[in-house]
mmCIF file of C-alpha atoms and ligand atoms in Angstrom:
data_model
loop_
_atom_site.group_PDB
_atom_site.id
_atom_site.type_symbol
_atom_site.label_atom_id
_atom_site.label_comp_id
_atom_site.label_asym_id
_atom_site.label_seq_id
_atom_site.Cartn_x
_atom_site.Cartn_y
_atom_site.Cartn_z
ATOM 1 C CA MET A 1130 0.000 0.000 0.000
ATOM 2 C CA ASN A 1131 1.289 3.403 -0.822
ATOM 3 C CA ASN A 1132 -0.965 5.558 1.296
ATOM 4 C CA PRO A 1133 -0.278 6.453 4.900
ATOM 5 C CA GLY A 1134 -3.876 5.794 5.926
ATOM 6 C CA SER A 1135 -3.285 2.089 5.604
ATOM 7 C CA MET A 1136 -0.829 1.498 8.445
ATOM 8 C CA ARG A 1137 -2.335 2.325 11.788
ATOM 9 C CA GLN A 1138 -2.676 0.667 15.142
ATOM 10 C CA THR A 1139 -6.416 0.278 15.669
ATOM 11 C CA GLN A 1140 -7.648 0.677 19.253
ATOM 12 C CA ARG A 1141 -10.877 -0.841 20.478
ATOM 13 C CA LEU A 1142 -12.417 1.801 22.750
ATOM 14 C CA THR A 1143 -14.957 1.058 25.452
ATOM 15 C CA SER A 1144 -18.311 2.826 25.660
ATOM 16 C CA ASP A 1145 -17.467 4.825 28.786
ATOM 17 C CA GLU A 1146 -16.262 8.391 29.526
ATOM 18 C CA ALA A 1147 -12.644 7.508 28.829
ATOM 19 C CA GLY A 1148 -13.427 5.758 25.539
ATOM 20 C CA LEU A 1149 -15.577 8.659 24.369
ATOM 21 C CA ALA A 1150 -12.993 11.263 25.316
ATOM 22 C CA ARG A 1151 -10.312 9.358 23.431
ATOM 23 C CA ALA A 1152 -12.512 8.901 20.356
ATOM 24 C CA ALA A 1153 -13.339 12.610 20.263
ATOM 25 C CA GLU A 1154 -9.690 13.530 20.662
ATOM 26 C CA ILE A 1155 -8.701 11.295 17.739
ATOM 27 C CA LEU A 1156 -11.391 12.860 15.559
ATOM 28 C CA ARG A 1157 -10.275 16.368 16.452
ATOM 29 C CA ARG A 1158 -6.735 15.404 15.444
ATOM 30 C CA ARG A 1159 -7.836 14.343 11.960
ATOM 31 C CA GLY A 1160 -7.961 10.643 12.828
ATOM 32 C CA LEU A 1161 -10.453 7.968 11.822
ATOM 33 C CA VAL A 1162 -12.873 6.494 14.365
ATOM 34 C CA ALA A 1163 -15.554 3.919 13.627
ATOM 35 C CA PHE A 1164 -18.577 4.356 15.887
ATOM 36 C CA PRO A 1165 -21.991 2.789 16.343
ATOM 37 C CA THR A 1166 -25.150 4.406 15.055
ATOM 38 C CA GLU A 1167 -28.621 2.881 15.234
ATOM 39 C CA THR A 1168 -28.403 1.910 11.530
ATOM 40 C CA VAL A 1169 -24.858 0.601 10.971
ATOM 41 C CA TYR A 1170 -21.377 1.443 12.231
ATOM 42 C CA GLY A 1171 -20.004 4.578 10.575
ATOM 43 C CA LEU A 1172 -16.381 5.337 9.705
ATOM 44 C CA GLY A 1173 -16.045 8.839 11.100
ATOM 45 C CA ALA A 1174 -13.730 11.741 10.333
ATOM 46 C CA ASP A 1175 -13.919 15.472 11.066
ATOM 47 C CA ALA A 1176 -16.205 16.631 8.244
ATOM 48 C CA THR A 1177 -14.741 20.127 8.316
ATOM 49 C CA ASP A 1178 -11.241 18.887 7.481
ATOM 50 C CA ALA A 1179 -10.770 17.672 3.902
ATOM 51 C CA GLN A 1180 -7.550 15.872 4.755
ATOM 52 C CA ALA A 1181 -9.300 13.903 7.494
ATOM 53 C CA VAL A 1182 -12.115 13.084 5.075
ATOM 54 C CA ALA A 1183 -9.571 11.903 2.491
ATOM 55 C CA GLY A 1184 -8.515 9.336 5.088
ATOM 56 C CA ILE A 1185 -11.980 7.748 4.922
ATOM 57 C CA TYR A 1186 -11.540 7.058 1.218
ATOM 58 C CA ALA A 1187 -8.041 5.716 1.727
ATOM 59 C CA ALA A 1188 -9.150 3.358 4.514
ATOM 60 C CA LYS A 1189 -12.186 2.094 2.594
ATOM 61 C CA GLU A 1190 -10.242 1.846 -0.681
ATOM 62 C CA ARG A 1191 -13.194 3.456 -2.339
ATOM 63 C CA PRO A 1192 -12.524 4.014 -6.052
ATOM 64 C CA SER A 1193 -14.663 7.144 -6.341
ATOM 65 C CA PHE A 1194 -15.680 10.173 -4.288
ATOM 66 C CA ASN A 1195 -19.359 10.546 -3.580
ATOM 67 C CA PRO A 1196 -20.957 12.981 -1.160
ATOM 68 C CA LEU A 1197 -20.851 11.709 2.425
ATOM 69 C CA ILE A 1198 -23.395 12.089 5.188
ATOM 70 C CA SER A 1199 -22.313 14.444 7.962
ATOM 71 C CA HIS A 1200 -23.541 13.544 11.433
ATOM 72 C CA LEU A 1201 -24.560 16.136 14.014
ATOM 73 C CA ASP A 1202 -25.586 16.185 17.646
ATOM 74 C CA SER A 1203 -28.767 18.203 17.131
ATOM 75 C CA PHE A 1204 -31.117 19.872 14.664
ATOM 76 C CA GLU A 1205 -29.732 23.175 15.894
ATOM 77 C CA SER A 1206 -26.191 22.177 14.836
ATOM 78 C CA ALA A 1207 -27.567 20.941 11.511
ATOM 79 C CA GLN A 1208 -29.159 24.319 10.809
ATOM 80 C CA LYS A 1209 -25.723 25.905 10.838
ATOM 81 C CA GLN A 1210 -24.702 23.586 7.987
ATOM 82 C CA GLY A 1211 -27.775 23.454 5.785
ATOM 83 C CA VAL A 1212 -30.845 25.476 4.798
ATOM 84 C CA PHE A 1213 -34.079 23.782 5.873
ATOM 85 C CA ASP A 1214 -37.258 24.620 4.008
ATOM 86 C CA GLU A 1215 -40.646 23.931 5.602
ATOM 87 C CA THR A 1216 -40.673 20.254 4.548
ATOM 88 C CA ALA A 1217 -37.118 19.627 5.692
ATOM 89 C CA ARG A 1218 -37.850 21.269 9.024
ATOM 90 C CA ARG A 1219 -40.920 19.134 9.615
ATOM 91 C CA LEU A 1220 -39.011 15.963 8.714
ATOM 92 C CA ALA A 1221 -36.140 16.889 11.009
ATOM 93 C CA GLU A 1222 -38.485 17.652 13.881
ATOM 94 C CA ALA A 1223 -40.395 14.411 13.430
ATOM 95 C CA PHE A 1224 -37.598 11.937 12.710
ATOM 96 C CA TRP A 1225 -34.461 13.311 14.369
ATOM 97 C CA PRO A 1226 -32.687 11.915 16.168
ATOM 98 C CA GLY A 1227 -33.138 8.846 13.981
ATOM 99 C CA PRO A 1228 -32.350 6.946 10.764
ATOM 100 C CA LEU A 1229 -33.188 9.760 8.328
ATOM 101 C CA THR A 1230 -30.712 11.795 6.251
ATOM 102 C CA LEU A 1231 -31.764 15.085 4.713
ATOM 103 C CA VAL A 1232 -29.994 16.528 1.671
ATOM 104 C CA VAL A 1233 -30.428 20.304 1.758
ATOM 105 C CA PRO A 1234 -28.709 23.358 0.232
ATOM 106 C CA VAL A 1235 -25.521 24.413 2.051
ATOM 107 C CA ALA A 1236 -25.934 27.299 4.490
ATOM 108 C CA PRO A 1237 -23.670 30.361 4.243
ATOM 109 C CA THR A 1238 -22.292 29.283 7.637
ATOM 110 C CA CYS A 1239 -21.526 25.738 6.445
ATOM 111 C CA THR A 1240 -18.156 24.447 7.665
ATOM 112 C CA ILE A 1241 -18.353 20.994 6.060
ATOM 113 C CA SER A 1242 -15.459 20.490 3.638
ATOM 114 C CA ASP A 1243 -15.738 20.374 -0.136
ATOM 115 C CA LEU A 1244 -14.496 16.802 -0.150
ATOM 116 C CA ALA A 1245 -17.217 15.621 2.243
ATOM 117 C CA ARG A 1246 -19.767 17.254 -0.091
ATOM 118 C CA ALA A 1247 -17.953 16.000 -3.227
ATOM 119 C CA GLY A 1248 -17.897 19.602 -4.371
ATOM 120 C CA LEU A 1249 -21.692 20.002 -4.380
ATOM 121 C CA ASP A 1250 -23.698 22.982 -3.135
ATOM 122 C CA SER A 1251 -25.887 20.653 -1.124
ATOM 123 C CA VAL A 1252 -25.122 18.666 1.984
ATOM 124 C CA GLY A 1253 -26.344 15.384 3.496
ATOM 125 C CA LEU A 1254 -27.111 15.738 7.226
ATOM 126 C CA ARG A 1255 -28.224 13.304 9.889
ATOM 127 C CA VAL A 1256 -28.742 13.405 13.653
ATOM 128 C CA PRO A 1257 -28.347 9.784 14.789
ATOM 129 C CA ALA A 1258 -30.350 8.374 17.683
ATOM 130 C CA HIS A 1259 -27.729 6.004 19.099
ATOM 131 C CA PRO A 1260 -26.761 7.373 22.551
ATOM 132 C CA LEU A 1261 -23.041 6.695 22.000
ATOM 133 C CA ALA A 1262 -23.078 8.384 18.607
ATOM 134 C CA HIS A 1263 -24.865 11.329 20.162
ATOM 135 C CA ALA A 1264 -22.373 11.555 23.029
ATOM 136 C CA LEU A 1265 -19.434 11.302 20.613
ATOM 137 C CA LEU A 1266 -20.785 14.071 18.397
ATOM 138 C CA GLN A 1267 -21.402 16.285 21.383
ATOM 139 C CA THR A 1268 -17.924 15.717 22.774
ATOM 140 C CA THR A 1269 -16.278 16.201 19.393
ATOM 141 C CA GLY A 1270 -18.199 19.419 18.867
ATOM 142 C CA ARG A 1271 -18.161 19.363 15.085
ATOM 143 C CA PRO A 1272 -19.866 17.553 12.208
ATOM 144 C CA VAL A 1273 -18.539 14.044 11.594
ATOM 145 C CA ALA A 1274 -18.610 12.588 8.090
ATOM 146 C CA ALA A 1275 -19.310 8.872 8.187
ATOM 147 C CA PRO A 1276 -20.101 6.315 5.507
ATOM 148 C CA SER A 1277 -20.550 2.720 6.623
ATOM 149 C CA ALA A 1278 -17.387 1.355 8.256
ATOM 150 C CA ASN A 1279 -16.599 -1.379 5.749
ATOM 151 C CA ARG A 1280 -14.137 -1.728 2.925
ATOM 152 C CA SER A 1281 -15.527 -0.848 -0.453
ATOM 153 C CA GLY A 1282 -17.636 -3.665 -1.870
ATOM 154 C CA ARG A 1283 -18.259 -5.412 1.468
ATOM 155 C CA VAL A 1284 -21.391 -5.443 3.579
ATOM 156 C CA SER A 1285 -22.147 -2.729 6.112
ATOM 157 C CA PRO A 1286 -20.995 -3.595 9.656
ATOM 158 C CA THR A 1287 -23.396 -3.786 12.566
ATOM 159 C CA ASP A 1288 -20.887 -4.482 15.329
ATOM 160 C CA ALA A 1289 -17.301 -3.673 16.292
ATOM 161 C CA ASP A 1290 -16.007 -7.103 15.250
ATOM 162 C CA HIS A 1291 -17.343 -6.619 11.720
ATOM 163 C CA VAL A 1292 -15.559 -3.270 11.605
ATOM 164 C CA LEU A 1293 -12.258 -4.752 12.752
ATOM 165 C CA GLY A 1294 -12.626 -7.638 10.311
ATOM 166 C CA ASP A 1295 -12.567 -5.117 7.480
ATOM 167 C CA LEU A 1296 -10.573 -2.170 8.774
ATOM 168 C CA ASP A 1297 -8.174 -3.359 11.498
ATOM 169 C CA GLY A 1298 -4.841 -1.631 10.944
ATOM 170 C CA ARG A 1299 -6.417 0.952 8.609
ATOM 171 C CA ILE A 1300 -8.228 3.186 11.124
ATOM 172 C CA ASP A 1301 -7.275 4.660 14.507
ATOM 173 C CA ALA A 1302 -10.061 3.276 16.646
ATOM 174 C CA VAL A 1303 -13.441 1.646 16.878
ATOM 175 C CA LEU A 1304 -15.805 2.696 19.633
ATOM 176 C CA ASP A 1305 -17.475 -0.513 20.730
ATOM 177 C CA GLY A 1306 -21.149 -0.010 21.422
ATOM 178 C CA GLY A 1307 -22.519 -3.472 20.775
ATOM 179 C CA SER A 1308 -24.883 -4.242 17.896
ATOM 180 C CA SER A 1309 -26.666 -1.689 15.718
ATOM 181 C CA GLN A 1310 -30.436 -2.086 16.020
ATOM 182 C CA VAL A 1311 -31.754 -1.049 12.619
ATOM 183 C CA GLY A 1312 -29.181 -2.856 10.470
ATOM 184 C CA VAL A 1313 -29.886 -0.950 7.249
ATOM 185 C CA GLU A 1314 -28.677 2.529 6.374
ATOM 186 C CA SER A 1315 -30.695 5.677 6.895
ATOM 187 C CA THR A 1316 -33.426 6.771 4.512
ATOM 188 C CA ILE A 1317 -32.183 9.694 2.409
ATOM 189 C CA VAL A 1318 -34.586 12.454 1.358
ATOM 190 C CA ALA A 1319 -33.485 15.453 -0.706
ATOM 191 C CA CYS A 1320 -35.264 18.724 0.033
ATOM 192 C CA LEU A 1321 -33.826 20.933 -2.695
ATOM 193 C CA SER A 1322 -37.006 22.061 -4.418
ATOM 194 C CA ASP A 1323 -40.780 21.982 -3.885
ATOM 195 C CA THR A 1324 -40.695 18.225 -4.507
ATOM 196 C CA PRO A 1325 -38.884 16.204 -1.859
ATOM 197 C CA ARG A 1326 -37.171 13.147 -3.355
ATOM 198 C CA LEU A 1327 -36.363 9.744 -1.972
ATOM 199 C CA LEU A 1328 -32.684 9.131 -2.782
ATOM 200 C CA ARG A 1329 -32.312 5.921 -0.797
ATOM 201 C CA PRO A 1330 -34.830 3.805 1.100
ATOM 202 C CA GLY A 1331 -33.686 2.936 4.609
ATOM 203 C CA GLY A 1332 -34.486 2.893 8.303
ATOM 204 C CA VAL A 1333 -37.480 5.262 8.163
ATOM 205 C CA PRO A 1334 -40.257 3.827 5.950
ATOM 206 C CA ARG A 1335 -41.367 5.920 2.982
ATOM 207 C CA GLU A 1336 -44.987 5.686 4.184
ATOM 208 C CA ALA A 1337 -44.144 7.362 7.492
ATOM 209 C CA ILE A 1338 -42.506 10.249 5.657
ATOM 210 C CA GLU A 1339 -45.314 10.648 3.139
ATOM 211 C CA ALA A 1340 -47.922 10.574 5.912
ATOM 212 C CA LEU A 1341 -46.138 13.313 7.778
ATOM 213 C CA ILE A 1342 -45.631 15.703 4.853
ATOM 214 C CA GLY A 1343 -48.939 14.861 3.189
ATOM 215 C CA MET A 1344 -47.436 14.162 -0.238
ATOM 216 C CA LYS A 1345 -45.750 11.434 -2.252
ATOM 217 C CA LEU A 1346 -41.974 11.339 -2.434
ATOM 218 C CA GLU A 1347 -40.630 11.582 -5.966
ATOM 219 C CA ALA A 1348 -38.074 9.034 -7.075
ATOM 220 C CA GLY A 1349 -34.440 10.011 -7.253
ATOM 221 C CA ALA A 1350 -31.532 7.609 -7.560
ATOM 222 C CA GLU A 1351 -29.045 7.319 -4.715
ATOM 223 C CA GLY A 1352 -26.371 9.877 -5.290
ATOM 224 C CA GLY A 1353 -28.901 11.949 -7.205
ATOM 225 C CA LYS A 1354 -28.207 10.477 -10.626
ATOM 226 C CA SER A 1355 -31.627 10.585 -12.270
ATOM 227 C CA PRO A 1356 -34.271 11.489 -13.245
ATOM 228 C CA LEU A 1357 -33.731 15.054 -12.165
ATOM 229 C CA ALA A 1358 -33.780 18.479 -13.676
ATOM 230 C CA PRO A 1359 -30.276 19.655 -14.626
ATOM 231 C CA GLY A 1360 -28.434 21.330 -11.809
ATOM 232 C CA MET A 1361 -31.064 20.447 -9.264
ATOM 233 C CA LEU A 1362 -29.397 17.465 -7.752
ATOM 234 C CA ALA A 1363 -26.388 16.714 -9.902
ATOM 235 C CA SER A 1364 -24.519 13.887 -8.246
ATOM 236 C CA HIS A 1365 -21.238 15.173 -9.586
ATOM 237 C CA TYR A 1366 -19.675 18.540 -9.324
ATOM 238 C CA ALA A 1367 -18.922 19.701 -12.874
ATOM 239 C CA PRO A 1368 -16.792 22.765 -13.541
ATOM 240 C CA ARG A 1369 -17.992 25.242 -16.143
ATOM 241 C CA ALA A 1370 -14.612 25.054 -17.904
ATOM 242 C CA ARG A 1371 -13.642 22.171 -20.140
ATOM 243 C CA VAL A 1372 -11.315 19.732 -18.386
ATOM 244 C CA ARG A 1373 -8.341 18.277 -20.271
ATOM 245 C CA LEU A 1374 -6.652 15.306 -18.607
ATOM 246 C CA ASN A 1375 -3.060 14.062 -18.750
ATOM 247 C CA ALA A 1376 -1.845 17.339 -20.187
ATOM 248 C CA ALA A 1377 1.701 17.189 -21.563
ATOM 249 C CA SER A 1378 1.670 20.908 -22.303
ATOM 250 C CA VAL A 1379 -0.416 23.944 -21.389
ATOM 251 C CA GLU A 1380 -1.621 26.927 -23.441
ATOM 252 C CA ALA A 1381 -1.242 30.434 -22.013
ATOM 253 C CA ASP A 1382 -4.994 31.017 -21.694
ATOM 254 C CA GLU A 1383 -5.580 27.765 -19.812
ATOM 255 C CA ALA A 1384 -5.702 27.164 -16.087
ATOM 256 C CA VAL A 1385 -3.642 24.246 -14.864
ATOM 257 C CA LEU A 1386 -4.100 21.738 -12.077
ATOM 258 C CA LEU A 1387 -0.688 20.341 -11.192
ATOM 259 C CA PHE A 1388 0.376 17.266 -9.300
ATOM 260 C CA GLY A 1389 3.887 16.619 -8.041
ATOM 261 C CA ARG A 1390 7.025 18.371 -9.212
ATOM 262 C CA ASP A 1391 6.956 17.667 -12.941
ATOM 263 C CA ALA A 1392 4.859 20.415 -14.509
ATOM 264 C CA PRO A 1393 3.604 20.096 -18.096
ATOM 265 C CA LYS A 1394 5.329 22.264 -20.689
ATOM 266 C CA GLY A 1395 4.152 25.873 -20.621
ATOM 267 C CA ALA A 1396 2.643 25.611 -17.118
ATOM 268 C CA ASP A 1397 4.702 28.608 -15.928
ATOM 269 C CA ALA A 1398 2.922 30.840 -18.414
ATOM 270 C CA ALA A 1399 -0.585 29.529 -17.675
ATOM 271 C CA ARG A 1400 -3.329 31.912 -16.545
ATOM 272 C CA THR A 1401 -3.538 30.260 -13.111
ATOM 273 C CA ALA A 1402 -1.908 27.207 -11.618
ATOM 274 C CA LEU A 1403 -2.616 25.262 -8.447
ATOM 275 C CA ASN A 1404 -0.749 22.197 -7.268
ATOM 276 C CA LEU A 1405 -2.815 19.416 -5.664
ATOM 277 C CA SER A 1406 0.317 18.199 -3.900
ATOM 278 C CA LYS A 1407 3.884 19.227 -4.640
ATOM 279 C CA ASN A 1408 5.124 16.147 -2.795
ATOM 280 C CA GLY A 1409 2.935 13.840 -4.834
ATOM 281 C CA ASP A 1410 0.897 12.918 -1.741
ATOM 282 C CA LEU A 1411 -2.451 11.526 -2.920
ATOM 283 C CA MET A 1412 -4.197 12.149 0.432
ATOM 284 C CA GLU A 1413 -3.262 15.812 0.236
ATOM 285 C CA ALA A 1414 -4.318 15.893 -3.415
ATOM 286 C CA ALA A 1415 -7.742 14.421 -2.586
ATOM 287 C CA ALA A 1416 -8.223 17.003 0.149
ATOM 288 C CA HIS A 1417 -7.586 19.844 -2.319
ATOM 289 C CA LEU A 1418 -9.338 18.445 -5.376
ATOM 290 C CA PHE A 1419 -12.768 20.084 -5.299
ATOM 291 C CA SER A 1420 -11.750 23.461 -3.894
ATOM 292 C CA TYR A 1421 -8.914 23.784 -6.430
ATOM 293 C CA LEU A 1422 -11.191 22.871 -9.321
ATOM 294 C CA ARG A 1423 -13.580 25.574 -8.171
ATOM 295 C CA GLN A 1424 -10.808 28.136 -7.850
ATOM 296 C CA LEU A 1425 -9.434 27.376 -11.300
ATOM 297 C CA ASP A 1426 -12.937 27.486 -12.752
ATOM 298 C CA ALA A 1427 -13.456 30.895 -11.138
ATOM 299 C CA SER A 1428 -10.363 32.225 -12.951
ATOM 300 C CA GLY A 1429 -12.519 32.330 -16.082
ATOM 301 C CA ALA A 1430 -10.286 30.036 -18.118
ATOM 302 C CA GLY A 1431 -12.068 28.100 -20.875
ATOM 303 C CA THR A 1432 -10.040 24.997 -20.137
ATOM 304 C CA ILE A 1433 -8.486 23.440 -17.071
ATOM 305 C CA ALA A 1434 -5.476 21.323 -18.048
ATOM 306 C CA VAL A 1435 -4.631 18.588 -15.560
ATOM 307 C CA SER A 1436 -1.248 16.944 -14.970
ATOM 308 C CA PRO A 1437 -1.140 13.148 -15.050
ATOM 309 C CA ILE A 1438 -2.073 11.629 -11.685
ATOM 310 C CA PRO A 1439 -1.127 8.047 -10.812
ATOM 311 C CA GLU A 1440 -3.962 5.482 -10.703
ATOM 312 C CA THR A 1441 -2.781 4.023 -7.389
ATOM 313 C CA GLY A 1442 -4.385 4.369 -3.937
ATOM 314 C CA LEU A 1443 -6.541 7.506 -3.764
ATOM 315 C CA GLY A 1444 -5.396 8.358 -7.293
ATOM 316 C CA GLU A 1445 -8.126 6.075 -8.592
ATOM 317 C CA ALA A 1446 -10.877 8.122 -6.913
ATOM 318 C CA ILE A 1447 -9.243 11.401 -7.940
ATOM 319 C CA ASN A 1448 -8.983 10.302 -11.571
ATOM 320 C CA ASP A 1449 -12.554 9.004 -11.487
ATOM 321 C CA ARG A 1450 -13.828 12.454 -10.511
ATOM 322 C CA LEU A 1451 -11.599 14.196 -13.028
ATOM 323 C CA ARG A 1452 -12.785 11.909 -15.822
ATOM 324 C CA ARG A 1453 -16.406 12.661 -14.929
ATOM 325 C CA ALA A 1454 -15.616 16.385 -14.906
ATOM 326 C CA ALA A 1455 -13.943 16.004 -18.314
ATOM 327 C CA ALA A 1456 -16.878 14.058 -19.769
ATOM 328 C CA GLU A 1457 -19.726 16.116 -18.328
ATOM 329 C CA ARG A 1458 -21.381 18.387 -20.906
HETATM 330 O O1 TXA B 89 -27.180 4.938 8.013
HETATM 331 C C1 TXA B 89 -26.430 5.696 7.403
HETATM 332 O O2 TXA B 89 -26.823 6.644 6.714
HETATM 333 C C2 TXA B 89 -24.928 5.423 7.555
HETATM 334 C C3 TXA B 89 -24.588 5.628 9.027
HETATM 335 C C4 TXA B 89 -23.109 5.460 9.299
HETATM 336 O O3 TXA B 89 -25.036 6.888 9.466
HETATM 337 N N1 TXA B 89 -24.179 6.341 6.736
HETATM 338 C C5 TXA B 89 -24.136 6.280 5.382
HETATM 339 O O4 TXA B 89 -23.392 7.320 4.838
HETATM 340 O O5 TXA B 89 -24.686 5.431 4.712
HETATM 341 P P1 TXA B 89 -22.858 7.477 3.386
HETATM 342 O O6 TXA B 89 -21.913 8.631 3.487
HETATM 343 O O7 TXA B 89 -22.331 6.209 2.834
HETATM 344 O O8 TXA B 89 -24.081 7.917 2.511
HETATM 345 C C6 TXA B 89 -23.745 8.496 1.265
HETATM 346 C C7 TXA B 89 -24.970 8.762 0.431
HETATM 347 C C8 TXA B 89 -24.563 9.081 -0.988
HETATM 348 O O9 TXA B 89 -24.392 7.911 -1.752
HETATM 349 C C9 TXA B 89 -25.724 9.892 -1.459
HETATM 350 O O10 TXA B 89 -26.748 9.030 -1.858
HETATM 351 C C10 TXA B 89 -26.202 10.605 -0.225
HETATM 352 O O11 TXA B 89 -25.624 9.947 0.882
HETATM 353 N N2 TXA B 89 -25.793 12.018 -0.176
HETATM 354 C C11 TXA B 89 -25.065 12.643 0.761
HETATM 355 N N3 TXA B 89 -24.901 13.942 0.481
HETATM 356 C C12 TXA B 89 -25.543 14.159 -0.677
HETATM 357 C C13 TXA B 89 -25.738 15.295 -1.518
HETATM 358 N N4 TXA B 89 -25.246 16.492 -1.220
HETATM 359 N N5 TXA B 89 -26.446 15.130 -2.635
HETATM 360 C C14 TXA B 89 -26.975 13.933 -2.980
HETATM 361 N N6 TXA B 89 -26.823 12.826 -2.241
HETATM 362 C C15 TXA B 89 -26.122 12.938 -1.107
HETATM 363 MG MG1 MG B 90 -21.994 1.701 2.616
#
């Protein structure tokens, strides 16, 4: 393995004061902590820190970046991160804490990193009901991004042994809180327009949601793929500029996204240049990816030329996103 996220001593923490304090401390220091929620165990990282979030992808060996759910201790904390319309507010009040995730527009006060949102202007938020999850979020004092705590392609874990079976040596700790009760992931509802959409069925039944809001939920694929109006719930961030991959040389009117020390020919004269990681560190590159794309796009360049990036470790997920950005039109 060529990423640093893969060689860690994994502690099993007990569900007491000391275990919680330690788990929160690790999270605040950019570490990775798996913790129980009522649905499944989540692999948590400080959602506000893109580098910490990059660690999630490295540990899971996930080949692509998708938006992650950020977990909060209360509706009040969630309202700092996202904008809740009337429907979203009613759903939050009825089903939080609990196995429901709401995808809402980002608030101006949002502190959740670009990487956790996969560059989108919306954010997935959930207030879990599990008492340990709640206590951990309160002690940590910031939003915690957490997909299920399994390696990519494996089943979601519902106890600490499952987590260790998949991630021992790849994460800093697992907070052992026994078995998850619900066993399936949270229901995801997007409230981004007048029509709320069901992005993923889960722990809260559709019927309960529809009864509460007095209308049917529209269909919407997980990750927001289809069938949606353009721009409404795009699952991928797409820059306005054209994206040109594996650039060997750069034109003067182009913006350039560099990686490592070998710059393409003409990069010095480019309109703007940003380097994802001078040291060729893929974790650092992942952490910068979405914000740098946005910055280069904002320069007004018609094209963003991108240096070659290796297909190893997190490079696979980075290249996946860049290819989508290059294809999207
Ligand atoms: O039960 C659960 O929800 C578990 C536990 C650990 O809380 N968490 C979980 O998280 O399943 P995660 O990060 O794997 O869920 C990611 C999904 C994405 O595939 C996407 O469907 C949706 O959440 N999502 C999150 N933010 C989104 C956004 N801004 N736009 C569209 N979909 C979003
Ligand atoms: Mg999962």
